[in-house]
């Protein structure tokens, strides 16, 4: 039986990768992706959406990012926090969320939305052959120097990496 975690199991992660073409992203993940020089590549493979509050939080760097802003001008709840708007937009559009914020990720889980952190985005890019193994390792080292993930998150990331290496993610289950 495959090992499972709060994220599911590694094979399920690869199945989610097969359907990941766009996602709503928060400020923390934009910062991490920028810090590890992966934001442009990620934006090439995943259409990144966000809410205006994230653009304000991310600052001037947002102008150079491959992100699309969701128009929330018609929202009656425009006074909500950026996190609330992000989660509501993801639920309304039924889009995955990319975040480092545990509260946001748990809200995504409760809404039955796929969710990813930067480590999973790194695995996604390897899975899609957007980066090679040498690039993966160098970027993972930069991520480890930047991110504050628990040992369990790194362990799950390693399981997904191993599953990618085994090549089981491309074959359908029987």
Short mmCIF file of C-alpha atoms in Angstrom, two decimals:
data_model
loop_
_atom_site.label_atom_id
_atom_site.label_comp_id
_atom_site.label_asym_id
_atom_site.label_seq_id
_atom_site.Cartn_x
_atom_site.Cartn_y
_atom_site.Cartn_z
CA UNK A 1 0.00 0.00 0.00
CA UNK A 2 1.42 3.42 -0.89
CA UNK A 3 2.45 5.74 1.92
CA UNK A 4 -0.08 8.48 2.49
CA UNK A 5 0.19 11.81 4.23
CA UNK A 6 -1.98 14.84 4.78
CA UNK A 7 -1.30 15.54 1.09
CA UNK A 8 -2.45 12.12 -0.10
CA UNK A 9 -0.07 9.70 -1.73
CA UNK A 10 2.64 10.24 -4.33
CA UNK A 11 0.70 8.57 -7.15
CA UNK A 12 -2.28 10.86 -6.51
CA UNK A 13 0.04 13.85 -6.71
CA UNK A 14 1.18 12.75 -10.16
CA UNK A 15 -2.42 12.35 -11.27
CA UNK A 16 -3.07 15.90 -10.12
CA UNK A 17 -0.01 17.02 -12.11
CA UNK A 18 -1.65 15.59 -15.24
CA UNK A 19 -4.49 18.11 -14.83
CA UNK A 20 -2.50 21.11 -13.58
CA UNK A 21 -2.60 23.80 -16.25
CA UNK A 22 -3.64 26.82 -14.20
CA UNK A 23 -3.80 27.75 -10.53
CA UNK A 24 -4.39 30.60 -8.15
CA UNK A 25 -1.18 31.58 -6.36
CA UNK A 26 -0.52 33.53 -3.19
CA UNK A 27 2.24 35.93 -2.24
CA UNK A 28 4.33 33.41 -0.31
CA UNK A 29 4.65 31.07 -3.28
CA UNK A 30 5.42 33.95 -5.65
CA UNK A 31 8.23 34.97 -3.31
CA UNK A 32 9.61 31.43 -3.05
CA UNK A 33 9.44 30.89 -6.81
CA UNK A 34 11.19 34.20 -7.41
CA UNK A 35 13.86 33.41 -4.80
CA UNK A 36 14.73 30.09 -6.47
CA UNK A 37 14.58 31.54 -10.02
CA UNK A 38 11.63 29.38 -11.02
CA UNK A 39 8.84 31.91 -11.44
CA UNK A 40 9.19 32.41 -15.21
CA UNK A 41 9.37 28.68 -15.94
CA UNK A 42 6.40 28.01 -13.68
CA UNK A 43 4.41 30.71 -15.48
CA UNK A 44 5.23 29.05 -18.78
CA UNK A 45 3.81 25.68 -17.65
CA UNK A 46 1.02 26.83 -15.31
CA UNK A 47 -1.20 29.81 -16.03
CA UNK A 48 -0.89 31.67 -12.73
CA UNK A 49 -3.86 33.67 -11.44
CA UNK A 50 -4.10 35.78 -8.34
CA UNK A 51 -6.13 38.51 -6.66
CA UNK A 52 -5.21 42.22 -6.50
CA UNK A 53 -4.18 41.98 -2.84
CA UNK A 54 -1.43 39.52 -3.75
CA UNK A 55 -0.17 41.87 -6.44
CA UNK A 56 -0.02 44.69 -3.87
CA UNK A 57 1.78 42.44 -1.35
CA UNK A 58 4.26 41.17 -3.94
CA UNK A 59 5.06 44.72 -4.95
CA UNK A 60 6.86 46.05 -8.01
CA UNK A 61 8.12 42.60 -8.97
CA UNK A 62 4.54 41.68 -9.89
CA UNK A 63 4.78 43.78 -13.05
CA UNK A 64 7.48 41.43 -14.37
CA UNK A 65 5.69 38.22 -13.40
CA UNK A 66 3.71 35.87 -15.59
CA UNK A 67 0.56 36.29 -13.47
CA UNK A 68 -2.99 37.17 -14.40
CA UNK A 69 -5.12 39.20 -12.01
CA UNK A 70 -8.66 38.08 -11.29
CA UNK A 71 -11.10 40.96 -11.56
CA UNK A 72 -12.88 41.16 -8.23
CA UNK A 73 -14.21 44.69 -8.63
CA UNK A 74 -17.78 43.41 -8.71
CA UNK A 75 -17.39 41.46 -5.47
CA UNK A 76 -19.62 42.56 -2.62
CA UNK A 77 -16.97 41.29 -0.18
CA UNK A 78 -14.09 43.49 -1.36
CA UNK A 79 -13.19 44.31 2.25
CA UNK A 80 -12.22 40.68 2.98
CA UNK A 81 -8.60 39.80 3.58
CA UNK A 82 -6.37 38.88 0.67
CA UNK A 83 -6.34 35.24 1.83
CA UNK A 84 -10.16 35.17 1.98
CA UNK A 85 -10.44 36.65 -1.52
CA UNK A 86 -7.87 34.20 -2.87
CA UNK A 87 -9.66 31.19 -1.37
CA UNK A 88 -13.08 32.40 -2.48
CA UNK A 89 -11.81 33.03 -6.03
CA UNK A 90 -10.28 29.55 -6.16
CA UNK A 91 -13.50 27.94 -4.91
CA UNK A 92 -15.67 29.97 -7.30
CA UNK A 93 -13.46 29.10 -10.28
CA UNK A 94 -12.74 25.55 -9.04
CA UNK A 95 -9.01 26.11 -9.50
CA UNK A 96 -6.07 24.61 -7.65
CA UNK A 97 -4.19 26.77 -5.16
CA UNK A 98 -0.43 27.22 -4.88
CA UNK A 99 0.52 28.44 -1.42
CA UNK A 100 2.94 27.97 1.44
CA UNK A 101 0.30 29.04 3.98
CA UNK A 102 -1.05 26.04 5.90
CA UNK A 103 -4.38 27.79 6.57
CA UNK A 104 -4.92 28.45 2.86
CA UNK A 105 -3.96 24.88 1.96
CA UNK A 106 -6.35 23.46 4.56
CA UNK A 107 -9.14 25.67 3.20
CA UNK A 108 -8.39 24.33 -0.28
CA UNK A 109 -8.56 20.78 1.06
CA UNK A 110 -11.89 21.50 2.76
CA UNK A 111 -13.22 22.88 -0.56
CA UNK A 112 -11.95 19.74 -2.36
CA UNK A 113 -9.55 21.79 -4.48
CA UNK A 114 -6.11 20.53 -5.46
CA UNK A 115 -3.35 22.39 -3.67
CA UNK A 116 0.39 22.61 -4.04
CA UNK A 117 3.36 24.27 -2.45
CA UNK A 118 6.57 25.34 -4.17
CA UNK A 119 8.19 21.94 -3.56
CA UNK A 120 5.32 20.29 -5.42
CA UNK A 121 5.62 22.87 -8.22
CA UNK A 122 9.30 21.88 -8.49
CA UNK A 123 8.27 18.21 -8.73
CA UNK A 124 5.60 19.15 -11.31
CA UNK A 125 8.22 20.84 -13.49
CA UNK A 126 10.44 17.75 -13.34
CA UNK A 127 7.43 15.55 -14.12
CA UNK A 128 6.66 17.67 -17.20
CA UNK A 129 10.33 17.59 -18.27
CA UNK A 130 10.48 21.38 -17.97
CA UNK A 131 13.67 20.95 -15.95
CA UNK A 132 16.21 18.14 -15.84
CA UNK A 133 17.60 16.25 -12.84
CA UNK A 134 20.63 18.50 -12.43
CA UNK A 135 18.46 21.61 -12.50
CA UNK A 136 16.03 19.94 -10.10
CA UNK A 137 18.76 19.25 -7.55
CA UNK A 138 20.23 22.74 -7.77
CA UNK A 139 16.79 24.34 -7.39
CA UNK A 140 15.88 21.98 -4.53
CA UNK A 141 19.05 23.07 -2.72
CA UNK A 142 18.04 26.74 -3.17
CA UNK A 143 14.53 25.94 -1.99
CA UNK A 144 15.85 24.23 1.13
CA UNK A 145 17.89 27.34 1.88
CA UNK A 146 14.78 29.52 1.46
CA UNK A 147 11.75 27.50 2.60
CA UNK A 148 10.68 26.58 6.10
CA UNK A 149 9.09 23.21 5.41
CA UNK A 150 8.74 20.47 7.99
CA UNK A 151 10.55 17.18 7.63
CA UNK A 152 7.20 15.57 6.68
CA UNK A 153 6.74 17.93 3.75
CA UNK A 154 10.26 17.23 2.47
CA UNK A 155 9.62 13.50 2.95
CA UNK A 156 6.45 13.68 0.86
CA UNK A 157 8.28 15.71 -1.78
CA UNK A 158 10.94 12.99 -1.90
CA UNK A 159 8.24 10.33 -2.34
CA UNK A 160 6.74 12.26 -5.26
CA UNK A 161 10.23 12.67 -6.73
CA UNK A 162 10.83 8.91 -6.41
CA UNK A 163 7.50 8.19 -8.09
CA UNK A 164 8.41 10.50 -10.96
CA UNK A 165 11.73 8.71 -11.32
CA UNK A 166 9.99 5.35 -11.44
CA UNK A 167 7.84 6.64 -14.27
CA UNK A 168 4.62 5.30 -12.77
CA UNK A 169 2.79 8.60 -13.06
CA UNK A 170 2.33 8.36 -16.82
CA UNK A 171 0.60 4.99 -16.87
CA UNK A 172 -3.06 4.76 -15.87
CA UNK A 173 -3.97 2.59 -12.91
CA UNK A 174 -5.77 -0.64 -13.60
#
